[in-house]
Every structure is written in C-alpha cells, then in structure tokens.
Tab-separated table of C-alpha atoms in Angstrom:
chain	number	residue	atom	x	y	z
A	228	UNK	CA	75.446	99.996	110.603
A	229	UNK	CA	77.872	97.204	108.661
A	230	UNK	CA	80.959	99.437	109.644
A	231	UNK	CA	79.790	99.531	113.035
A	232	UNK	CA	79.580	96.171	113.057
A	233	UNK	CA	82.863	95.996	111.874
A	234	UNK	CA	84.687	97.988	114.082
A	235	UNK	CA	83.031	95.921	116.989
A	236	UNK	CA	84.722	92.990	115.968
A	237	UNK	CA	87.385	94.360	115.394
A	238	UNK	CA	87.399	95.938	119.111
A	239	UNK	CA	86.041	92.789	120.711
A	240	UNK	CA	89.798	90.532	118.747
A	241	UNK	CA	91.161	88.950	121.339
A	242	UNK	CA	95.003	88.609	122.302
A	243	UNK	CA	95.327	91.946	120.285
A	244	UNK	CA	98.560	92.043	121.609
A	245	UNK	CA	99.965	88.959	120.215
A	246	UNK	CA	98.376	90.133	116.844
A	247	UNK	CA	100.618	93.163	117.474
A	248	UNK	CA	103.184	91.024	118.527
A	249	UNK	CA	103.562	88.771	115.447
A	250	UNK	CA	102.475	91.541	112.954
A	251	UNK	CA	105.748	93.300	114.102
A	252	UNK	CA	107.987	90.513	114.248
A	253	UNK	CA	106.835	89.109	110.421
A	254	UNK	CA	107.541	93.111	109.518
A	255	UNK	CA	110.932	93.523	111.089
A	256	UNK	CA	112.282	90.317	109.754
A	257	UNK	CA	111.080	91.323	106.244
A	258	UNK	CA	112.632	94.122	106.735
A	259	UNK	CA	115.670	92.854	107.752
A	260	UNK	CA	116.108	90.090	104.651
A	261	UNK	CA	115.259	93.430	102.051
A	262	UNK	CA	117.828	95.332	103.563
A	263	UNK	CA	120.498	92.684	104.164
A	264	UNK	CA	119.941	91.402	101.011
A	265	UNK	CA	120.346	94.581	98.939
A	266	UNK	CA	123.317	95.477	101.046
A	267	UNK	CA	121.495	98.133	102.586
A	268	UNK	CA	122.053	97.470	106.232
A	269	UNK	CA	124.053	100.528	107.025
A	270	UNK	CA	123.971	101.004	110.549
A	271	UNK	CA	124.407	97.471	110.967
A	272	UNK	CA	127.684	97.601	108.714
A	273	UNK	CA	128.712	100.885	110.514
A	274	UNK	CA	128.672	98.725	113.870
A	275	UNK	CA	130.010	95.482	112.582
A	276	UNK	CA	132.830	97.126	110.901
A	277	UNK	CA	133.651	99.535	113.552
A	278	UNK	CA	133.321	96.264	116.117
A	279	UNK	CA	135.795	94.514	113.735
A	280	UNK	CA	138.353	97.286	113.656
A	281	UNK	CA	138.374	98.000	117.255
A	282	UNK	CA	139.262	93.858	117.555
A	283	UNK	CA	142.078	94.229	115.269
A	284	UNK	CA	143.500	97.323	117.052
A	285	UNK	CA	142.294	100.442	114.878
A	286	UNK	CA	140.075	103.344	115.969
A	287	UNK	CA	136.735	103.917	114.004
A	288	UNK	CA	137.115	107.570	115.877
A	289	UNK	CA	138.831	108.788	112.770
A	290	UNK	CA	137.982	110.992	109.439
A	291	UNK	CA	138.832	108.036	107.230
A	292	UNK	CA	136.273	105.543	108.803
A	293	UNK	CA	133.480	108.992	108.205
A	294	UNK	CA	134.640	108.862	104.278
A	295	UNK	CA	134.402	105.094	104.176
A	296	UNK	CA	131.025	104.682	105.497
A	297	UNK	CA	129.100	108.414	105.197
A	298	UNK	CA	128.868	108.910	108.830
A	299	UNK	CA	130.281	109.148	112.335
A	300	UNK	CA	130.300	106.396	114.603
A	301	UNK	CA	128.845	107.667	117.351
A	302	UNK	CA	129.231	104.703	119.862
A	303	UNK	CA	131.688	104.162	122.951
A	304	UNK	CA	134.525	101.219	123.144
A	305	UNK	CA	132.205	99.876	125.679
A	306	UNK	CA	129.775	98.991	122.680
A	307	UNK	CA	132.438	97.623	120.456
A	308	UNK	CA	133.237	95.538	123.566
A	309	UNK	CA	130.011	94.419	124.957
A	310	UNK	CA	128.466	93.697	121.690
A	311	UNK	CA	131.379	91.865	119.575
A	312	UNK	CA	129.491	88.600	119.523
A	313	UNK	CA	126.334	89.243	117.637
A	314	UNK	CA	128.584	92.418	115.463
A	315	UNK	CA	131.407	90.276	114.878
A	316	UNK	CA	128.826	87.605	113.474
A	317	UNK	CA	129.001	86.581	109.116
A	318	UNK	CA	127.416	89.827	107.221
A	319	UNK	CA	124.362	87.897	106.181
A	320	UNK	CA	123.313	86.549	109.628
A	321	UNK	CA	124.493	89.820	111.784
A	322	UNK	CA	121.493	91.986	110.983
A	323	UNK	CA	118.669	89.309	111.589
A	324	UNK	CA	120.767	88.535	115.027
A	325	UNK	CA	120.638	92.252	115.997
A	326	UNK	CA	117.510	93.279	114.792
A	327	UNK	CA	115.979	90.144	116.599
A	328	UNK	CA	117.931	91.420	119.769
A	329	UNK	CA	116.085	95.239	118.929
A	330	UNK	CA	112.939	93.739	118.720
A	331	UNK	CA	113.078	90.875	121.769
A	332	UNK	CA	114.338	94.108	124.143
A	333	UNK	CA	111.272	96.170	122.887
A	334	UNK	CA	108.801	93.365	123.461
A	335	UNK	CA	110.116	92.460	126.690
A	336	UNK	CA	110.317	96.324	128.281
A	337	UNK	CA	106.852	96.735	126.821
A	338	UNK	CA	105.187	93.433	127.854
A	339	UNK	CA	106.706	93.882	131.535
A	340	UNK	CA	105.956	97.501	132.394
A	341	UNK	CA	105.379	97.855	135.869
A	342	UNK	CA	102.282	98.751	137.961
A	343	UNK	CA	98.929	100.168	136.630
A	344	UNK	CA	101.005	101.353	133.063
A	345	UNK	CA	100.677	97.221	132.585
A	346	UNK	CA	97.412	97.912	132.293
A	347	UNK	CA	97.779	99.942	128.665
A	348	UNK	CA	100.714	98.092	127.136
A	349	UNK	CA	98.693	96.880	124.440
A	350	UNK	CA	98.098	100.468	123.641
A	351	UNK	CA	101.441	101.541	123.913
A	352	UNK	CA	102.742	98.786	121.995
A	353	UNK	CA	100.193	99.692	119.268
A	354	UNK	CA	101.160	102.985	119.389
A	355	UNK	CA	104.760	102.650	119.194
A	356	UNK	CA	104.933	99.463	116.614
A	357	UNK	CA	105.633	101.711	113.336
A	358	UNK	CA	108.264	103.453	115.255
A	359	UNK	CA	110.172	99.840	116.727
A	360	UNK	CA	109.649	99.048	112.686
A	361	UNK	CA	111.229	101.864	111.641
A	362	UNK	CA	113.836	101.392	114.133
A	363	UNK	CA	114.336	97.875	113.066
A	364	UNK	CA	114.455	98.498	109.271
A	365	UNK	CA	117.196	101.033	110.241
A	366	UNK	CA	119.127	98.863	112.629
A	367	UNK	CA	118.961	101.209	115.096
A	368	UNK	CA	120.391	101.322	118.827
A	369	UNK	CA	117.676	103.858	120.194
A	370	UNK	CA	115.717	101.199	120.531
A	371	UNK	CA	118.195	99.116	122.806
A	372	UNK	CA	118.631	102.479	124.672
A	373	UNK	CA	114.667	103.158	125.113
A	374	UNK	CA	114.256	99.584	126.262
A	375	UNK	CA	116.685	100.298	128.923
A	376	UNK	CA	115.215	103.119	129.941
A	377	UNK	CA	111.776	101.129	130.615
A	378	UNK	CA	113.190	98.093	131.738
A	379	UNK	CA	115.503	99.719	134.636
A	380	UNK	CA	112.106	101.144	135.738
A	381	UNK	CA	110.472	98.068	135.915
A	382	UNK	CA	113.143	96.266	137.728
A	383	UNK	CA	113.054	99.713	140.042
A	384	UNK	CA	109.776	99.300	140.597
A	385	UNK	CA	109.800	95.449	141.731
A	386	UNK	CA	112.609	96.138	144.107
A	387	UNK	CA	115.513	94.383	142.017
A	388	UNK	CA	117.720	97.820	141.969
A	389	UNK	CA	121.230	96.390	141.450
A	390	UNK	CA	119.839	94.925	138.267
A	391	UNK	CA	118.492	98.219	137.229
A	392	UNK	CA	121.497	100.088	137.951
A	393	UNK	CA	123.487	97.651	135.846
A	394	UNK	CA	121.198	98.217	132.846
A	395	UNK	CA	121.173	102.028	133.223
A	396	UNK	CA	125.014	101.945	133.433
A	397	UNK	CA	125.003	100.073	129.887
A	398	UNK	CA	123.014	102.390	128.204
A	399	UNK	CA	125.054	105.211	129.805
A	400	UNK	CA	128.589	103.742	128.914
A	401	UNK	CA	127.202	102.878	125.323
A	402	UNK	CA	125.239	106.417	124.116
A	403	UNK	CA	125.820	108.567	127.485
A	404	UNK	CA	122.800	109.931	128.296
A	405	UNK	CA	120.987	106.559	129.168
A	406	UNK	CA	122.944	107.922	132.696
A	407	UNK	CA	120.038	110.653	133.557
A	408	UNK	CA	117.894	107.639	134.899
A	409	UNK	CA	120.330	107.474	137.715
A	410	UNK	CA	118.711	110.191	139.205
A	411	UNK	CA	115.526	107.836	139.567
A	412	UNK	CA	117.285	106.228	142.640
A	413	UNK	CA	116.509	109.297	145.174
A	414	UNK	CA	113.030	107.993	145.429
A	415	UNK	CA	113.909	104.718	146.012
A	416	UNK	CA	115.173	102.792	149.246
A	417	UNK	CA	119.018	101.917	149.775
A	418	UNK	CA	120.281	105.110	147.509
A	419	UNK	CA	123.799	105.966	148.562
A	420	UNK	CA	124.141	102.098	148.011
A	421	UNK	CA	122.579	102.108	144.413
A	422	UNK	CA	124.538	104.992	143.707
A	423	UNK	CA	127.800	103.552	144.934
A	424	UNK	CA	126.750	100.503	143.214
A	425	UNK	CA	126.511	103.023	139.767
A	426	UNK	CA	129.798	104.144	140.542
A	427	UNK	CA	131.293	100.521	140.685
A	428	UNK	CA	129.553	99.345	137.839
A	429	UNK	CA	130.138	102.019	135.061
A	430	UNK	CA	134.062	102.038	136.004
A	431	UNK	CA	133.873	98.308	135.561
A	432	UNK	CA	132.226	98.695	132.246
A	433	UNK	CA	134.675	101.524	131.028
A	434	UNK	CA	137.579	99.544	131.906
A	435	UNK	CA	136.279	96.383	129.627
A	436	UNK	CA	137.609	97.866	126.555
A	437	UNK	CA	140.902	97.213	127.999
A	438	UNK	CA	140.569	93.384	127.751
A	439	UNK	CA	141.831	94.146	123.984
A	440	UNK	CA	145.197	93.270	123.470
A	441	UNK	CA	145.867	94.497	120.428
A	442	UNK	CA	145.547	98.087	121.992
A	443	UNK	CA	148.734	99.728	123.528
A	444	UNK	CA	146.381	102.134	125.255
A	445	UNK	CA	142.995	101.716	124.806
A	446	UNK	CA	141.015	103.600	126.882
A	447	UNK	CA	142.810	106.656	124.980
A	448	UNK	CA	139.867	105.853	122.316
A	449	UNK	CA	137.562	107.760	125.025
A	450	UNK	CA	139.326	111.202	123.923
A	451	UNK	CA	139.105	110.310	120.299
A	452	UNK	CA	135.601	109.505	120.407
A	453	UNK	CA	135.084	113.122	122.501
A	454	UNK	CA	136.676	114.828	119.966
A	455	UNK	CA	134.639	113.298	116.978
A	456	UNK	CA	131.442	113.754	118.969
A	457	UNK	CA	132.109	117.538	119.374
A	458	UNK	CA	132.871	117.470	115.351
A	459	UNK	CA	129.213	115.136	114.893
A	460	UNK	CA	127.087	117.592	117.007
A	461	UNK	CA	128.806	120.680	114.299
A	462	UNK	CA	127.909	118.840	111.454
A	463	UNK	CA	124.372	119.499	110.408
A	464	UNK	CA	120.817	120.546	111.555
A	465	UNK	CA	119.249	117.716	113.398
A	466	UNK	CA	115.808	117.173	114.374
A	467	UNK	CA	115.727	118.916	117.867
A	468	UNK	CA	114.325	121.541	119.631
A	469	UNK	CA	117.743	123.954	119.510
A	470	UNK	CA	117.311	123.358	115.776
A	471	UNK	CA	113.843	124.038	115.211
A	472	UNK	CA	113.134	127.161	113.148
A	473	UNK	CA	112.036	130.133	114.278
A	474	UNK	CA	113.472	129.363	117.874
A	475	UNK	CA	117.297	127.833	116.002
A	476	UNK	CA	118.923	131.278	115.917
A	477	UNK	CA	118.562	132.039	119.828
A	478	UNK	CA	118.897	128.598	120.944
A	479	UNK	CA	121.571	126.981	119.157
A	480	UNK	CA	124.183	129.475	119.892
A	481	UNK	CA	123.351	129.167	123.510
A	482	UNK	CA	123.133	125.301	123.388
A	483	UNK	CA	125.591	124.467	126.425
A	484	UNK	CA	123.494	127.298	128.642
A	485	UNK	CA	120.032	126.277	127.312
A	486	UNK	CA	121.215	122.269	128.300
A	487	UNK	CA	122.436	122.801	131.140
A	488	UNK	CA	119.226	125.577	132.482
A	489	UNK	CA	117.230	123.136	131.446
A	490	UNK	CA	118.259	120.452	133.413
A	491	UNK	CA	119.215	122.821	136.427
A	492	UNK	CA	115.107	124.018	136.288
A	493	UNK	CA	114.037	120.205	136.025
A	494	UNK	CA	116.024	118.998	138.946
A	495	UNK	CA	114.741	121.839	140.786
A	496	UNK	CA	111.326	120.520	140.496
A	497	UNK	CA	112.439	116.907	141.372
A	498	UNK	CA	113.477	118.153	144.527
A	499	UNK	CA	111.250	121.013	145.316
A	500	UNK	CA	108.469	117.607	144.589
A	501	UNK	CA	110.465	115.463	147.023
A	502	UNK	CA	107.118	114.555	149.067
A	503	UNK	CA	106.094	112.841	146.062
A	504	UNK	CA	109.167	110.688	145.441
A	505	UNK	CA	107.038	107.820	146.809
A	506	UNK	CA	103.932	108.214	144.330
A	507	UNK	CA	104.045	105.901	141.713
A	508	UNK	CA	102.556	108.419	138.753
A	509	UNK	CA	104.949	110.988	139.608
A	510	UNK	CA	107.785	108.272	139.034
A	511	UNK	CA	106.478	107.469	135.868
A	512	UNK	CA	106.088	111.115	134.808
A	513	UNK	CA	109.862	112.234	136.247
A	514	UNK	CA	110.904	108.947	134.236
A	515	UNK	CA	108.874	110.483	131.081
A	516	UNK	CA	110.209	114.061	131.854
A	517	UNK	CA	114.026	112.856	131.648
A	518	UNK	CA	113.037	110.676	128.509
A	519	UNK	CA	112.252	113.603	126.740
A	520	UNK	CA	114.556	115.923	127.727
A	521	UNK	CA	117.680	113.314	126.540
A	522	UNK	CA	115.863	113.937	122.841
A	523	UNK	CA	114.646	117.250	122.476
A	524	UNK	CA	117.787	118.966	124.019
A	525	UNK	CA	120.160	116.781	122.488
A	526	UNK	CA	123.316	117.780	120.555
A	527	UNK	CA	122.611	115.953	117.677
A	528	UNK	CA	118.733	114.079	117.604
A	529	UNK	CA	117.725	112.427	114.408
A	530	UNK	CA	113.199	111.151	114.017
A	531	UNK	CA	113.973	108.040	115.090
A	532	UNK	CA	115.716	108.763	118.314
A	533	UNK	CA	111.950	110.089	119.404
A	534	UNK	CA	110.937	106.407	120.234
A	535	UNK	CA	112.686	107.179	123.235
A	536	UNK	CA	110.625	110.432	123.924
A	537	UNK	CA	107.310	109.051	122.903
A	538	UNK	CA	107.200	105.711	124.901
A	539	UNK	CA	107.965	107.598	127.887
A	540	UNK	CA	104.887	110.159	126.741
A	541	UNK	CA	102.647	106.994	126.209
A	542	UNK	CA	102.733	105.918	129.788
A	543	UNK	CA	102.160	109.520	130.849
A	544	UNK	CA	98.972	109.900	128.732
A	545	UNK	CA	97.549	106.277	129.244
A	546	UNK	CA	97.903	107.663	133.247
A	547	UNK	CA	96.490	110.217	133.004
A	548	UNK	CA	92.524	109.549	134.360
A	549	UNK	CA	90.771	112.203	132.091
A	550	UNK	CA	91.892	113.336	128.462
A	551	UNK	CA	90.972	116.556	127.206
A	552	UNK	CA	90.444	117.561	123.506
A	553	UNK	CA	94.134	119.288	123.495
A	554	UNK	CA	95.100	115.886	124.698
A	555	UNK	CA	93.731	113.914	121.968
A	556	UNK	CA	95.034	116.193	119.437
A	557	UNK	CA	98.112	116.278	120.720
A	558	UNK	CA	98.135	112.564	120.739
A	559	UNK	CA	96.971	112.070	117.001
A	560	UNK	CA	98.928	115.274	115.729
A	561	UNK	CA	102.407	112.969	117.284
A	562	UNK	CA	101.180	109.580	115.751
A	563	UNK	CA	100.538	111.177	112.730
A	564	UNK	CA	103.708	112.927	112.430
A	565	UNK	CA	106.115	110.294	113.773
A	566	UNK	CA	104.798	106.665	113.068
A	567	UNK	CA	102.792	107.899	109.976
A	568	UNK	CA	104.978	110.555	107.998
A	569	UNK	CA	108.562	108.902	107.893
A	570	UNK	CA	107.114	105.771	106.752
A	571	UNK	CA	107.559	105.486	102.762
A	572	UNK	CA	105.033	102.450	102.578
A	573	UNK	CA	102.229	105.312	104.112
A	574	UNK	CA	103.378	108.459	103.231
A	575	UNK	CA	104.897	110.328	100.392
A	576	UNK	CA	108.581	111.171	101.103
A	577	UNK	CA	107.749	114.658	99.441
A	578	UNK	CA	105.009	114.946	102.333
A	579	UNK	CA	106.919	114.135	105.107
A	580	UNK	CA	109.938	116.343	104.076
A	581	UNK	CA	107.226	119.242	103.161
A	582	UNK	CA	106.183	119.272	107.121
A	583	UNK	CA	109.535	118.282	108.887
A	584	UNK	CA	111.412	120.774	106.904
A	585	UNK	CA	109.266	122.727	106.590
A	586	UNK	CA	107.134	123.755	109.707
A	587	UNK	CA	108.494	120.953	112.125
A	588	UNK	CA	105.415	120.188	113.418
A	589	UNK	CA	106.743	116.621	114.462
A	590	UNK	CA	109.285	118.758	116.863
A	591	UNK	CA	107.334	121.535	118.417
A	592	UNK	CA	104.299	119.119	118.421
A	593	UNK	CA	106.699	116.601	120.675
A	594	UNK	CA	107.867	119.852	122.952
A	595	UNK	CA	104.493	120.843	123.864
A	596	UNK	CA	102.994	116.834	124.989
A	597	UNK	CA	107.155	117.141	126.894
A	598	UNK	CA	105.845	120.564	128.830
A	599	UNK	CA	102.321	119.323	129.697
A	600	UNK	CA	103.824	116.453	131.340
A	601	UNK	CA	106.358	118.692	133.306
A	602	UNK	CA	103.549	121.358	134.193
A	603	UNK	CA	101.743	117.729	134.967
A	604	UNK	CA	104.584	117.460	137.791
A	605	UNK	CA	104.673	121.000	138.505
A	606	UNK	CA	100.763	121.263	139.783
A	607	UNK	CA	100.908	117.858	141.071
C-alpha cells in the first residue's frame, strides 16, 4: 500500500516537465565540465579543429587529419562555415557553448511540437532524455540534425514554410540526409514555391564556404569530402540494419540496391496515400517513416544516431489511440536497449556489448517499431 502511495505522488508531481527539464540540463553540463576538463571532448575537438583548419586554408578531408584525431570528419564546408563562431571559441568554453546549443535545440523542438503530439511531449521528452544525455556527453551533431527534423515540422505545420525549408536545407548541407524531409512539402500548400525556395536556399548555403579567402578553390573540398565519405562508409561495421548479423552478408553487398528499393517502395506508398496528404497523423507517421529510414539504411549509423529514429517513433506511438501488448514490448524492449544499455552509469559495458554485438537486439528491435509504423501507413 506505501509503494502505492508512492508512486501516486510521484504521478500526481507537477511541472514534470520542468523536472525533466532541469534534471537534463544539471546532467549535460556535468557532463560537459568532466569531459572538457579531462580533455575528453573529442567530437568537440574533431569540429573545432577541423573549423580552425578550414579558416586557415587546409582541408580536414585528408588521411593525416584521420591519424591525428582517430576518426573521419564526416561534416560538409557548410558546417565549418556556419558554425565557426561557437567552434572557433577558447577550448575550455567551446564545449559548454555547443553542448548548451545541443541541448537548447532539443528542448525547443520538443517543447514546441505541433498539434495533438503537444499533447505527449512530456513523455517523449522523458523518453528520449538519456539519449539527448548521451548525445550531449558525446558532443554530438545528431542531435542538432533530429531537432531539425522536428522543428521544420512544426514550423510546417503552423504555416511558416520558408522557415522550415531553410532549416531542412541546413541539416541537408551539413550531414545530407536531413534533405529527405523535403519531400514533406507535397502535402503542403504553395509546393513548387517551397521547393524552388529549397533550391535557392541550399545553393546559397553551398556557396558560403566560398566567403573563405584563404581558399584558391574552395568548393573543390565538396569532392574531397565525397571521396573520404566513400572511404568512412568502408571502414567498419556500424550499427545498421545492412550490418546486422544474420541479414549483413545479403544486404551489405547489395547496399546501393537495397537503399535505393527502399526508398523507391516508400515513396510509392507516399504517393499511392496521396488522399491522405492532408491528415495530420499520416504527416507525422511519413515524417517518422523518413526518420527512420535516414538511420537504419544508412552507410555508416553509429547508437547514438538512433535519437533521430526514436523521437520520430515516439510521436508515432504516443498517436497511436490503442496500444497493444506487442506495442508495449516493443516500446520497453527499445528504451531498454537504447537509453538504458549504452549508459555506463546504468549498465555494465560488458552487458551492453554482450547484446549489441552480440544478438543486436537494439537494431532489429528498432526495424520492427520502423515497419509497424510503415504497415501503420500502408492500412491507413
């Protein structure tokens, strides 16, 4: 009876999502100081430098910048371009600047979700909070990228589509495939002129790299970056569905086909659905649908990016106006094994490697919530 008790309080808190809110915020700036301070902020570094070197007229597209820093860097000109002044800021203040930046974005895309979703974004958020940590403590830009995605919606949604377009041509000029939202704009009014608009605004953004005068010819960094990509997507087994075992040895060596099926079978559902292009839950799930296609199919997906997949799979679910007991495992079986398992503080690192490496339950658990919600579309 006491822990009933309990867990009516604790159901009947108030303002649980500025609990959320500041829980989050105290973790990620913790976070932050630890890994600043022990020099541990190794995205951040691999931005900042590559920011700073792309300033002072070198290419981080090369093999030496990979054996300086232990990895790729796997971000366009436009990002060395449109985020100089918060990269280009002292080494000790640069990761609390962009983390805060990652977190404010995540809050904000969250917080202003559109239509009856607004009604669950306490749930989402609580959902999603150890994966925006994790993000955070890592420095990561999925989360910029995933707060596009939800924030272009919303500004969709309330009829502001210039504004939408321009954030959707960010993330697609920064980490490419931010650019499948663009297909979002058939079901909305004024479309050739949102499209045209798309057109306009991503040439404007691939020309800004040319503002830097130290460059002879810098857009020429776009091949370089092409070729190092095609080198990053070679270079290991990364957590996505062509990779997954069982299924790696058909898929993988069919990657371009299976991609590009994929997305040929999806688009024939977005159109063979056109009636429905002016329902607001089949917007949401095509927006969820194309969230977690960008992941799963990816070249080269790594845990975290599934933020991306996952937020779009929370509205979906919190939609949806009966659950069934698949559902709910489903649901727990993909909390447990991506905001519970790659956290150190909650989980063994033995455990988590035991299951990802494994079985890949994370993966294949992610794949099947990704094909309800396209059958979801299909029978719809």
């Amino acid at each position: 009876m006491a822990n009933e008790t309990m867990w009516q309080k604790i159901k009947n808190i108030k303002n649980k999502e500025q609990i959320l809110f500041w829980l989050g915020l105290i973790i990620m700036v913790a976070a932050t100081a630890i890994e600043t301070l022990r020099g541990r902020a190794s995205n951040y570094y691999v931005y900042s430098d590559a920011t700073s070197m792309f300033w002072h007229g070198l290419t981080p597209y090369t093999q030496q910048f990979i054996t300086d820093h232990g990895r790729y860097f796997l971000y366009t000109p436009v990002f060395t371009t449109l985020y100089a002044p918060i990269l280009l800021l002292p080494k000790w203040l640069g990761p609390f600047a962009w983390n805060g930046m990652l977190y404010a974005l995540m809050v904000t895309a969250i917080r202003t979700l559109p239509g009856e979703v607004n009604k669950y974004r306490t749930k989402i958020f609580g959902f999603l909070l150890l994966l925006i940590v994790q993000g955070t403590f890592c420095f990561q830009y999925n989360l910029v990228v995933c707060a596009l995605f939800l924030l272009a919606f919303t500004l969709l949604e309330r009829n502001k589509p210039l504004w939408a377009v321009l954030l959707i041509m960010i993330s697609a000029t920064t980490k490419i495939y931010g650019g499948i939202e663009l297909a979002l704009l058939l079901c909305y009014p004024k479309m050739w002129r949102n499209l045209g608009a798309a057109v306009l605004m991503g040439v404007g953004l691939l020309l800004l790299p040319a503002l830097n005068p130290m460059f002879e010819h810098p857009l020429d960094l776009y091949r370089q970056m092409g070729e190092m990509l095609t080198q990053h997507g070679d270079s290991g087994t990364w957590a996505g569905l062509l990779f997954a075992p069982v299924l790696r040895d058909v898929l993988l060596p069919n990657m371009r086909a299976i991609q590009l099926g994929v997305l040929a079978v999806l688009a024939a559902i977005f159109f063979w659905k056109y009636r429905l292009w002016s329902n607001y839950r089949f917007r949401v799930t095509a927006l969820a649908v194309m969230m977690g296609y960008v992941i799963l199919f990816s070249d080269s997906p790594e845990t975290h990016t599934y933020l991306i997949a996952l937020a779009g799979y929370q509205m979906v679910f919190w939609l949806q106006p009966k659950h069934s007991t698949i559902d709910w495992v489903i649901f727990w079986l993909l909390f447990v094994n991506f905001c519970i398992f790659p956290v150190d503080a909650l989980c063994p690192v033995a455990v988590y490697k035991f299951f990802h490496n494994n079985f890949w339950f994370d993966i294949y658990c992610m794949t099947l919530a990704w094909v309800r919600m396209v059958w979801a579309v299909v029978k719809a």
